[in-house]
Amino acid sequence: MLKIKSNFIKNTVFTFALLSAFSFTACKGEKKLTASTTLSQVSKSKETVPAKLKKISPETKAYLEGKNIAVVLGYGYNSEESVQKLTQNLNENFGVETEEKPGLISVFVYPADFMVAGRERISHLADRLEDKTLAGMIILGAPEGLHIAISKLQDKAEDGKLPYPVFTFFSQDDVLGSESSSDFVLDYAHKADVIDGEVTDFIPDFDESQILINSISQMIELRQPLKADNNLLDFVQKLLDKNRTVTRYIDGETGLQSINHFIFE
């Protein structure tokens, strides 16, 4: 009788332990969402589908599966206030990737996300993107040397060319370098206001969130880099408000017009 009772207790304990382990594993699996989680998995979850992703075609949705668009926030757009505003707008429209959840957009802030041994290393960009498959890259306020980091990514590509578009806005990097590493570069035609000897480049009535949203909306439909042809100016013009006029950048030393560098007023 004692033997039967002992076996019953052992079996009960074993069953309880097994169920507990299964329950823990299941809960853990439900909570963990990795960067490789597909858009279809996100849409099936309890998360609200971001506004702009509700409108994409099935073909575009399939193309974006497992991919990210990298957004690099540099000079002029890396303050806490700017980062918070831009990230919130990007998350509402496209979904921003975090450690807790997947998202189409991966945001990188310079210099905070590019620190190596206590020093700023924009060359760290390739390492930051190593585990990602990109559908595009957008850069606001590129710091000096960013074009070199992108050229390293180009060198790793099969034909020396990135298979996705790269848009650069308001670059603080080398002009020729930015042009060579981007599909296009767009700058503001500075209306320099001199106040006590200080030159400001404030852009009146300009919403950087809107140009980001417009650019990403166009980028996810492109599925390939832009061609540097006569249609490029019209493409860039559509990213801005109708009251803005885009023209080609003219080199101050040579007087030559750039193929893929533009300015707006």
PDB file of C-alpha atoms in Angstrom:
ATOM      1  CA  MET A   1       0.000   0.000   0.000  1.00  0.00           C
ATOM      2  CA  LEU A   2       2.827   2.371   0.881  1.00  0.00           C
ATOM      3  CA  LYS A   3       4.599   1.499  -2.371  1.00  0.00           C
ATOM      4  CA  ILE A   4       1.526   2.350  -4.447  1.00  0.00           C
ATOM      5  CA  LYS A   5       1.097   5.651  -2.624  1.00  0.00           C
ATOM      6  CA  SER A   6       4.761   6.506  -3.142  1.00  0.00           C
ATOM      7  CA  ASN A   7       4.550   5.845  -6.882  1.00  0.00           C
ATOM      8  CA  PHE A   8       1.406   7.965  -7.115  1.00  0.00           C
ATOM      9  CA  ILE A   9       3.156  10.909  -5.464  1.00  0.00           C
ATOM     10  CA  LYS A  10       6.202  10.561  -7.750  1.00  0.00           C
ATOM     11  CA  ASN A  11       4.023  10.487 -10.882  1.00  0.00           C
ATOM     12  CA  THR A  12       2.054  13.523  -9.704  1.00  0.00           C
ATOM     13  CA  VAL A  13       5.208  15.558  -9.079  1.00  0.00           C
ATOM     14  CA  PHE A  14       6.643  14.576 -12.467  1.00  0.00           C
ATOM     15  CA  THR A  15       3.442  15.549 -14.293  1.00  0.00           C
ATOM     16  CA  PHE A  16       3.273  18.919 -12.516  1.00  0.00           C
ATOM     17  CA  ALA A  17       6.933  19.669 -13.354  1.00  0.00           C
ATOM     18  CA  LEU A  18       6.377  18.763 -17.000  1.00  0.00           C
ATOM     19  CA  LEU A  19       3.333  21.010 -17.310  1.00  0.00           C
ATOM     20  CA  SER A  20       5.163  23.877 -15.592  1.00  0.00           C
ATOM     21  CA  ALA A  21       8.111  23.600 -17.979  1.00  0.00           C
ATOM     22  CA  PHE A  22       5.784  23.560 -20.980  1.00  0.00           C
ATOM     23  CA  SER A  23       3.882  26.578 -19.683  1.00  0.00           C
ATOM     24  CA  PHE A  24       7.116  28.551 -19.110  1.00  0.00           C
ATOM     25  CA  THR A  25       8.443  27.713 -22.581  1.00  0.00           C
ATOM     26  CA  ALA A  26       5.177  28.701 -24.223  1.00  0.00           C
ATOM     27  CA  CYS A  27       4.993  32.017 -22.382  1.00  0.00           C
ATOM     28  CA  LYS A  28       8.602  32.779 -23.220  1.00  0.00           C
ATOM     29  CA  GLY A  29       7.984  32.021 -26.878  1.00  0.00           C
ATOM     30  CA  GLU A  30       4.975  34.334 -26.978  1.00  0.00           C
ATOM     31  CA  LYS A  31       6.866  37.298 -25.554  1.00  0.00           C
ATOM     32  CA  LYS A  32       9.999  37.071 -27.705  1.00  0.00           C
ATOM     33  CA  LEU A  33       9.832  38.838 -31.076  1.00  0.00           C
ATOM     34  CA  THR A  34      13.047  38.968 -33.057  1.00  0.00           C
ATOM     35  CA  ALA A  35      14.212  41.259 -35.859  1.00  0.00           C
ATOM     36  CA  SER A  36      13.627  38.408 -38.317  1.00  0.00           C
ATOM     37  CA  THR A  37       9.923  38.291 -37.505  1.00  0.00           C
ATOM     38  CA  THR A  38       8.042  38.822 -40.756  1.00  0.00           C
ATOM     39  CA  LEU A  39       5.527  41.549 -41.528  1.00  0.00           C
ATOM     40  CA  SER A  40       2.795  38.919 -41.758  1.00  0.00           C
ATOM     41  CA  GLN A  41       3.596  37.747 -38.222  1.00  0.00           C
ATOM     42  CA  VAL A  42       3.436  41.329 -36.978  1.00  0.00           C
ATOM     43  CA  SER A  43       0.101  41.939 -38.692  1.00  0.00           C
ATOM     44  CA  LYS A  44      -1.319  38.792 -37.102  1.00  0.00           C
ATOM     45  CA  SER A  45      -0.222  39.862 -33.636  1.00  0.00           C
ATOM     46  CA  LYS A  46      -2.153  42.142 -31.328  1.00  0.00           C
ATOM     47  CA  GLU A  47       0.018  45.061 -32.407  1.00  0.00           C
ATOM     48  CA  THR A  48      -1.758  47.670 -34.515  1.00  0.00           C
ATOM     49  CA  VAL A  49      -0.546  47.624 -38.112  1.00  0.00           C
ATOM     50  CA  PRO A  50       1.272  50.935 -38.840  1.00  0.00           C
ATOM     51  CA  ALA A  51      -0.741  53.368 -40.976  1.00  0.00           C
ATOM     52  CA  LYS A  52       1.328  53.292 -44.170  1.00  0.00           C
ATOM     53  CA  LEU A  53       1.775  49.506 -44.162  1.00  0.00           C
ATOM     54  CA  LYS A  54      -1.985  49.024 -44.307  1.00  0.00           C
ATOM     55  CA  LYS A  55      -1.959  50.445 -47.832  1.00  0.00           C
ATOM     56  CA  ILE A  56       0.896  48.527 -49.458  1.00  0.00           C
ATOM     57  CA  SER A  57       0.255  45.956 -52.178  1.00  0.00           C
ATOM     58  CA  PRO A  58       0.662  42.209 -51.572  1.00  0.00           C
ATOM     59  CA  GLU A  59       3.729  42.269 -53.859  1.00  0.00           C
ATOM     60  CA  THR A  60       5.370  45.032 -51.830  1.00  0.00           C
ATOM     61  CA  LYS A  61       4.500  43.282 -48.589  1.00  0.00           C
ATOM     62  CA  ALA A  62       6.160  40.106 -49.852  1.00  0.00           C
ATOM     63  CA  TYR A  63       9.248  42.075 -50.897  1.00  0.00           C
ATOM     64  CA  LEU A  64       9.581  43.638 -47.446  1.00  0.00           C
ATOM     65  CA  GLU A  65       9.405  40.324 -45.590  1.00  0.00           C
ATOM     66  CA  GLY A  66      12.429  40.061 -43.294  1.00  0.00           C
ATOM     67  CA  LYS A  67      13.846  43.431 -44.400  1.00  0.00           C
ATOM     68  CA  ASN A  68      14.521  46.774 -42.698  1.00  0.00           C
ATOM     69  CA  ILE A  69      14.971  50.357 -43.818  1.00  0.00           C
ATOM     70  CA  ALA A  70      17.814  52.027 -41.912  1.00  0.00           C
ATOM     71  CA  VAL A  71      17.354  55.657 -40.853  1.00  0.00           C
ATOM     72  CA  VAL A  72      20.496  57.437 -39.633  1.00  0.00           C
ATOM     73  CA  LEU A  73      19.912  60.642 -37.638  1.00  0.00           C
ATOM     74  CA  GLY A  74      22.994  62.866 -37.613  1.00  0.00           C
ATOM     75  CA  TYR A  75      23.774  66.553 -37.160  1.00  0.00           C
ATOM     76  CA  GLY A  76      20.704  68.726 -36.657  1.00  0.00           C
ATOM     77  CA  TYR A  77      18.451  65.711 -36.049  1.00  0.00           C
ATOM     78  CA  ASN A  78      20.144  63.916 -33.165  1.00  0.00           C
ATOM     79  CA  SER A  79      18.865  65.932 -30.209  1.00  0.00           C
ATOM     80  CA  GLU A  80      16.656  64.094 -27.736  1.00  0.00           C
ATOM     81  CA  GLU A  81      13.643  66.116 -28.834  1.00  0.00           C
ATOM     82  CA  SER A  82      14.217  65.499 -32.557  1.00  0.00           C
ATOM     83  CA  VAL A  83      14.898  61.795 -32.097  1.00  0.00           C
ATOM     84  CA  GLN A  84      11.751  61.344 -30.024  1.00  0.00           C
ATOM     85  CA  LYS A  85       9.581  63.215 -32.535  1.00  0.00           C
ATOM     86  CA  LEU A  86      10.958  61.480 -35.615  1.00  0.00           C
ATOM     87  CA  THR A  87      10.911  58.026 -34.031  1.00  0.00           C
ATOM     88  CA  GLN A  88       7.311  58.442 -32.903  1.00  0.00           C
ATOM     89  CA  ASN A  89       6.172  59.488 -36.388  1.00  0.00           C
ATOM     90  CA  LEU A  90       8.107  56.664 -38.020  1.00  0.00           C
ATOM     91  CA  ASN A  91       6.634  54.155 -35.598  1.00  0.00           C
ATOM     92  CA  GLU A  92       3.067  55.300 -36.230  1.00  0.00           C
ATOM     93  CA  ASN A  93       3.485  55.088 -39.996  1.00  0.00           C
ATOM     94  CA  PHE A  94       5.858  52.161 -40.546  1.00  0.00           C
ATOM     95  CA  GLY A  95       6.797  50.587 -37.223  1.00  0.00           C
ATOM     96  CA  VAL A  96      10.182  51.084 -35.534  1.00  0.00           C
ATOM     97  CA  GLU A  97      12.238  48.072 -34.515  1.00  0.00           C
ATOM     98  CA  THR A  98      13.133  47.734 -30.826  1.00  0.00           C
ATOM     99  CA  GLU A  99      14.527  44.971 -28.633  1.00  0.00           C
ATOM    100  CA  GLU A 100      10.969  44.089 -27.653  1.00  0.00           C
ATOM    101  CA  LYS A 101       9.282  44.115 -31.051  1.00  0.00           C
ATOM    102  CA  PRO A 102      10.046  43.963 -34.774  1.00  0.00           C
ATOM    103  CA  GLY A 103       9.506  46.843 -37.162  1.00  0.00           C
ATOM    104  CA  LEU A 104      10.316  47.905 -40.695  1.00  0.00           C
ATOM    105  CA  ILE A 105      12.421  50.894 -39.598  1.00  0.00           C
ATOM    106  CA  SER A 106      15.756  50.605 -37.790  1.00  0.00           C
ATOM    107  CA  VAL A 107      16.774  53.981 -36.317  1.00  0.00           C
ATOM    108  CA  PHE A 108      20.438  54.799 -35.602  1.00  0.00           C
ATOM    109  CA  VAL A 109      21.447  58.033 -33.864  1.00  0.00           C
ATOM    110  CA  TYR A 110      24.884  59.581 -34.309  1.00  0.00           C
ATOM    111  CA  PRO A 111      27.013  59.562 -32.236  1.00  0.00           C
ATOM    112  CA  ALA A 112      25.198  57.563 -29.516  1.00  0.00           C
ATOM    113  CA  ASP A 113      24.826  54.383 -31.600  1.00  0.00           C
ATOM    114  CA  PHE A 114      28.337  54.565 -33.039  1.00  0.00           C
ATOM    115  CA  MET A 115      30.500  54.584 -29.935  1.00  0.00           C
ATOM    116  CA  VAL A 116      33.463  52.192 -29.830  1.00  0.00           C
ATOM    117  CA  ALA A 117      35.726  52.181 -26.761  1.00  0.00           C
ATOM    118  CA  GLY A 118      34.363  55.583 -25.795  1.00  0.00           C
ATOM    119  CA  ARG A 119      35.004  57.188 -29.195  1.00  0.00           C
ATOM    120  CA  GLU A 120      32.686  58.119 -32.059  1.00  0.00           C
ATOM    121  CA  ARG A 121      33.173  55.726 -34.981  1.00  0.00           C
ATOM    122  CA  ILE A 122      30.849  56.293 -37.919  1.00  0.00           C
ATOM    123  CA  SER A 123      32.767  53.471 -39.599  1.00  0.00           C
ATOM    124  CA  HIS A 124      30.859  51.231 -37.162  1.00  0.00           C
ATOM    125  CA  LEU A 125      27.855  51.534 -39.504  1.00  0.00           C
ATOM    126  CA  ALA A 126      28.693  48.306 -41.332  1.00  0.00           C
ATOM    127  CA  ASP A 127      28.812  46.417 -38.040  1.00  0.00           C
ATOM    128  CA  ARG A 128      25.471  47.855 -36.978  1.00  0.00           C
ATOM    129  CA  LEU A 129      23.885  46.633 -40.210  1.00  0.00           C
ATOM    130  CA  GLU A 130      25.642  43.289 -40.355  1.00  0.00           C
ATOM    131  CA  ASP A 131      22.662  41.171 -39.299  1.00  0.00           C
ATOM    132  CA  LYS A 132      20.098  43.092 -41.362  1.00  0.00           C
ATOM    133  CA  THR A 133      18.764  42.723 -44.888  1.00  0.00           C
ATOM    134  CA  LEU A 134      18.025  46.247 -46.059  1.00  0.00           C
ATOM    135  CA  ALA A 135      15.351  47.567 -48.380  1.00  0.00           C
ATOM    136  CA  GLY A 136      16.872  51.059 -48.199  1.00  0.00           C
ATOM    137  CA  MET A 137      18.734  53.660 -46.177  1.00  0.00           C
ATOM    138  CA  ILE A 138      17.899  57.297 -45.371  1.00  0.00           C
ATOM    139  CA  ILE A 139      20.381  59.696 -43.809  1.00  0.00           C
ATOM    140  CA  LEU A 140      19.616  63.064 -42.212  1.00  0.00           C
ATOM    141  CA  GLY A 141      22.571  65.305 -41.364  1.00  0.00           C
ATOM    142  CA  ALA A 142      25.340  62.882 -42.341  1.00  0.00           C
ATOM    143  CA  PRO A 143      28.482  63.337 -40.211  1.00  0.00           C
ATOM    144  CA  GLU A 144      31.927  63.553 -41.781  1.00  0.00           C
ATOM    145  CA  GLY A 145      33.141  60.207 -43.070  1.00  0.00           C
ATOM    146  CA  LEU A 146      29.746  58.551 -43.466  1.00  0.00           C
ATOM    147  CA  HIS A 147      30.293  58.171 -47.209  1.00  0.00           C
ATOM    148  CA  ILE A 148      33.378  56.070 -46.449  1.00  0.00           C
ATOM    149  CA  ALA A 149      31.291  53.763 -44.260  1.00  0.00           C
ATOM    150  CA  ILE A 150      28.748  53.379 -47.075  1.00  0.00           C
ATOM    151  CA  SER A 151      31.503  52.740 -49.628  1.00  0.00           C
ATOM    152  CA  LYS A 152      32.607  49.793 -47.471  1.00  0.00           C
ATOM    153  CA  LEU A 153      29.102  48.409 -47.743  1.00  0.00           C
ATOM    154  CA  GLN A 154      29.318  48.893 -51.509  1.00  0.00           C
ATOM    155  CA  ASP A 155      32.605  46.995 -51.613  1.00  0.00           C
ATOM    156  CA  LYS A 156      30.919  44.018 -49.949  1.00  0.00           C
ATOM    157  CA  ALA A 157      28.135  43.953 -52.560  1.00  0.00           C
ATOM    158  CA  GLU A 158      28.464  41.449 -55.399  1.00  0.00           C
ATOM    159  CA  ASP A 159      28.848  44.021 -58.183  1.00  0.00           C
ATOM    160  CA  GLY A 160      30.138  46.878 -56.028  1.00  0.00           C
ATOM    161  CA  LYS A 161      26.690  48.485 -55.933  1.00  0.00           C
ATOM    162  CA  LEU A 162      24.141  48.402 -53.148  1.00  0.00           C
ATOM    163  CA  PRO A 163      20.930  46.588 -54.170  1.00  0.00           C
ATOM    164  CA  TYR A 164      18.782  49.163 -52.355  1.00  0.00           C
ATOM    165  CA  PRO A 165      18.304  52.964 -52.574  1.00  0.00           C
ATOM    166  CA  VAL A 166      20.189  55.438 -50.361  1.00  0.00           C
ATOM    167  CA  PHE A 167      18.719  58.934 -49.836  1.00  0.00           C
ATOM    168  CA  THR A 168      20.825  61.642 -48.159  1.00  0.00           C
ATOM    169  CA  PHE A 169      19.390  64.891 -46.768  1.00  0.00           C
ATOM    170  CA  PHE A 170      21.295  67.915 -45.403  1.00  0.00           C
ATOM    171  CA  SER A 171      24.659  66.188 -45.393  1.00  0.00           C
ATOM    172  CA  GLN A 172      27.559  67.594 -43.371  1.00  0.00           C
ATOM    173  CA  ASP A 173      29.878  65.105 -45.086  1.00  0.00           C
ATOM    174  CA  ASP A 174      32.180  65.596 -48.074  1.00  0.00           C
ATOM    175  CA  VAL A 175      30.079  66.746 -51.060  1.00  0.00           C
ATOM    176  CA  LEU A 176      31.552  64.442 -53.699  1.00  0.00           C
ATOM    177  CA  GLY A 177      31.631  61.581 -51.223  1.00  0.00           C
ATOM    178  CA  SER A 178      27.944  61.997 -50.396  1.00  0.00           C
ATOM    179  CA  GLU A 179      27.054  62.151 -54.080  1.00  0.00           C
ATOM    180  CA  SER A 180      28.986  58.980 -54.899  1.00  0.00           C
ATOM    181  CA  SER A 181      27.480  56.970 -52.037  1.00  0.00           C
ATOM    182  CA  SER A 182      23.836  58.065 -52.468  1.00  0.00           C
ATOM    183  CA  ASP A 183      21.119  57.812 -55.059  1.00  0.00           C
ATOM    184  CA  PHE A 184      20.654  61.531 -54.466  1.00  0.00           C
ATOM    185  CA  VAL A 185      21.626  64.283 -52.030  1.00  0.00           C
ATOM    186  CA  LEU A 186      19.200  67.071 -51.113  1.00  0.00           C
ATOM    187  CA  ASP A 187      20.170  70.289 -49.324  1.00  0.00           C
ATOM    188  CA  TYR A 188      18.438  73.513 -48.376  1.00  0.00           C
ATOM    189  CA  ALA A 189      19.417  76.575 -50.393  1.00  0.00           C
ATOM    190  CA  HIS A 190      20.589  78.488 -47.312  1.00  0.00           C
ATOM    191  CA  LYS A 191      19.108  81.917 -46.802  1.00  0.00           C
ATOM    192  CA  ALA A 192      21.876  83.028 -44.451  1.00  0.00           C
ATOM    193  CA  ASP A 193      20.649  85.346 -41.721  1.00  0.00           C
ATOM    194  CA  VAL A 194      23.486  87.117 -39.965  1.00  0.00           C
ATOM    195  CA  ILE A 195      22.746  87.835 -36.318  1.00  0.00           C
ATOM    196  CA  ASP A 196      25.666  89.165 -34.288  1.00  0.00           C
ATOM    197  CA  GLY A 197      28.054  87.593 -36.768  1.00  0.00           C
ATOM    198  CA  GLU A 198      26.421  84.134 -36.593  1.00  0.00           C
ATOM    199  CA  VAL A 199      25.137  82.470 -39.747  1.00  0.00           C
ATOM    200  CA  THR A 200      22.022  80.337 -39.258  1.00  0.00           C
ATOM    201  CA  ASP A 201      20.612  77.752 -41.651  1.00  0.00           C
ATOM    202  CA  PHE A 202      17.133  77.396 -40.146  1.00  0.00           C
ATOM    203  CA  ILE A 203      14.607  76.033 -42.647  1.00  0.00           C
ATOM    204  CA  PRO A 204      11.317  77.932 -42.226  1.00  0.00           C
ATOM    205  CA  ASP A 205       8.005  76.056 -42.386  1.00  0.00           C
ATOM    206  CA  PHE A 206       9.725  72.715 -42.897  1.00  0.00           C
ATOM    207  CA  ASP A 207       8.704  69.384 -41.387  1.00  0.00           C
ATOM    208  CA  GLU A 208      11.494  66.822 -41.523  1.00  0.00           C
ATOM    209  CA  SER A 209       9.062  64.096 -40.427  1.00  0.00           C
ATOM    210  CA  GLN A 210       7.027  64.553 -43.587  1.00  0.00           C
ATOM    211  CA  ILE A 211       9.994  64.264 -45.932  1.00  0.00           C
ATOM    212  CA  LEU A 212      11.024  61.094 -44.093  1.00  0.00           C
ATOM    213  CA  ILE A 213       7.557  59.576 -44.442  1.00  0.00           C
ATOM    214  CA  ASN A 214       7.329  60.551 -48.115  1.00  0.00           C
ATOM    215  CA  SER A 215      10.785  59.138 -48.801  1.00  0.00           C
ATOM    216  CA  ILE A 216      10.101  55.798 -47.125  1.00  0.00           C
ATOM    217  CA  SER A 217       6.732  55.483 -48.883  1.00  0.00           C
ATOM    218  CA  GLN A 218       8.474  55.922 -52.231  1.00  0.00           C
ATOM    219  CA  MET A 219      11.425  53.741 -51.242  1.00  0.00           C
ATOM    220  CA  ILE A 220       9.362  50.667 -50.402  1.00  0.00           C
ATOM    221  CA  GLU A 221       7.684  50.838 -53.802  1.00  0.00           C
ATOM    222  CA  LEU A 222      10.985  51.231 -55.688  1.00  0.00           C
ATOM    223  CA  ARG A 223      12.515  47.881 -54.655  1.00  0.00           C
ATOM    224  CA  GLN A 224      15.760  48.985 -56.351  1.00  0.00           C
ATOM    225  CA  PRO A 225      18.155  51.968 -56.516  1.00  0.00           C
ATOM    226  CA  LEU A 226      17.198  55.072 -58.458  1.00  0.00           C
ATOM    227  CA  LYS A 227      18.777  55.841 -61.818  1.00  0.00           C
ATOM    228  CA  ALA A 228      20.743  59.086 -62.167  1.00  0.00           C
ATOM    229  CA  ASP A 229      18.814  60.394 -65.177  1.00  0.00           C
ATOM    230  CA  ASN A 230      16.555  63.296 -66.095  1.00  0.00           C
ATOM    231  CA  ASN A 231      13.678  61.822 -64.072  1.00  0.00           C
ATOM    232  CA  LEU A 232      15.595  62.084 -60.809  1.00  0.00           C
ATOM    233  CA  LEU A 233      14.820  65.765 -60.224  1.00  0.00           C
ATOM    234  CA  ASP A 234      11.082  65.142 -60.631  1.00  0.00           C
ATOM    235  CA  PHE A 235      11.279  62.263 -58.161  1.00  0.00           C
ATOM    236  CA  VAL A 236      12.958  64.444 -55.518  1.00  0.00           C
ATOM    237  CA  GLN A 237      10.491  67.282 -56.115  1.00  0.00           C
ATOM    238  CA  LYS A 238       7.595  64.967 -55.208  1.00  0.00           C
ATOM    239  CA  LEU A 239       9.105  64.329 -51.776  1.00  0.00           C
ATOM    240  CA  LEU A 240       8.624  67.984 -50.801  1.00  0.00           C
ATOM    241  CA  ASP A 241       5.636  70.273 -50.432  1.00  0.00           C
ATOM    242  CA  LYS A 242       4.340  71.812 -53.642  1.00  0.00           C
ATOM    243  CA  ASN A 243       5.452  75.269 -52.526  1.00  0.00           C
ATOM    244  CA  ARG A 244       9.108  74.133 -52.524  1.00  0.00           C
ATOM    245  CA  THR A 245      11.171  74.361 -55.695  1.00  0.00           C
ATOM    246  CA  VAL A 246      13.959  71.845 -56.345  1.00  0.00           C
ATOM    247  CA  THR A 247      16.881  72.707 -58.616  1.00  0.00           C
ATOM    248  CA  ARG A 248      20.201  71.063 -59.416  1.00  0.00           C
ATOM    249  CA  TYR A 249      23.197  71.848 -57.245  1.00  0.00           C
ATOM    250  CA  ILE A 250      25.924  73.797 -59.022  1.00  0.00           C
ATOM    251  CA  ASP A 251      29.501  73.359 -57.886  1.00  0.00           C
ATOM    252  CA  GLY A 252      30.914  76.700 -56.763  1.00  0.00           C
ATOM    253  CA  GLU A 253      34.398  76.011 -58.149  1.00  0.00           C
ATOM    254  CA  THR A 254      33.687  74.321 -61.479  1.00  0.00           C
ATOM    255  CA  GLY A 255      30.251  75.765 -62.260  1.00  0.00           C
ATOM    256  CA  LEU A 256      29.093  72.281 -63.229  1.00  0.00           C
ATOM    257  CA  GLN A 257      25.635  70.950 -62.395  1.00  0.00           C
ATOM    258  CA  SER A 258      25.482  67.773 -60.358  1.00  0.00           C
ATOM    259  CA  ILE A 259      23.658  64.752 -61.698  1.00  0.00           C
ATOM    260  CA  ASN A 260      22.236  63.620 -58.359  1.00  0.00           C
ATOM    261  CA  HIS A 261      22.689  66.559 -55.980  1.00  0.00           C
ATOM    262  CA  PHE A 262      19.802  69.000 -55.539  1.00  0.00           C
ATOM    263  CA  ILE A 263      18.833  72.038 -53.468  1.00  0.00           C
ATOM    264  CA  PHE A 264      15.438  73.513 -52.606  1.00  0.00           C
ATOM    265  CA  GLU A 265      14.081  76.829 -51.410  1.00  0.00           C
TER     266      GLU A 265
END
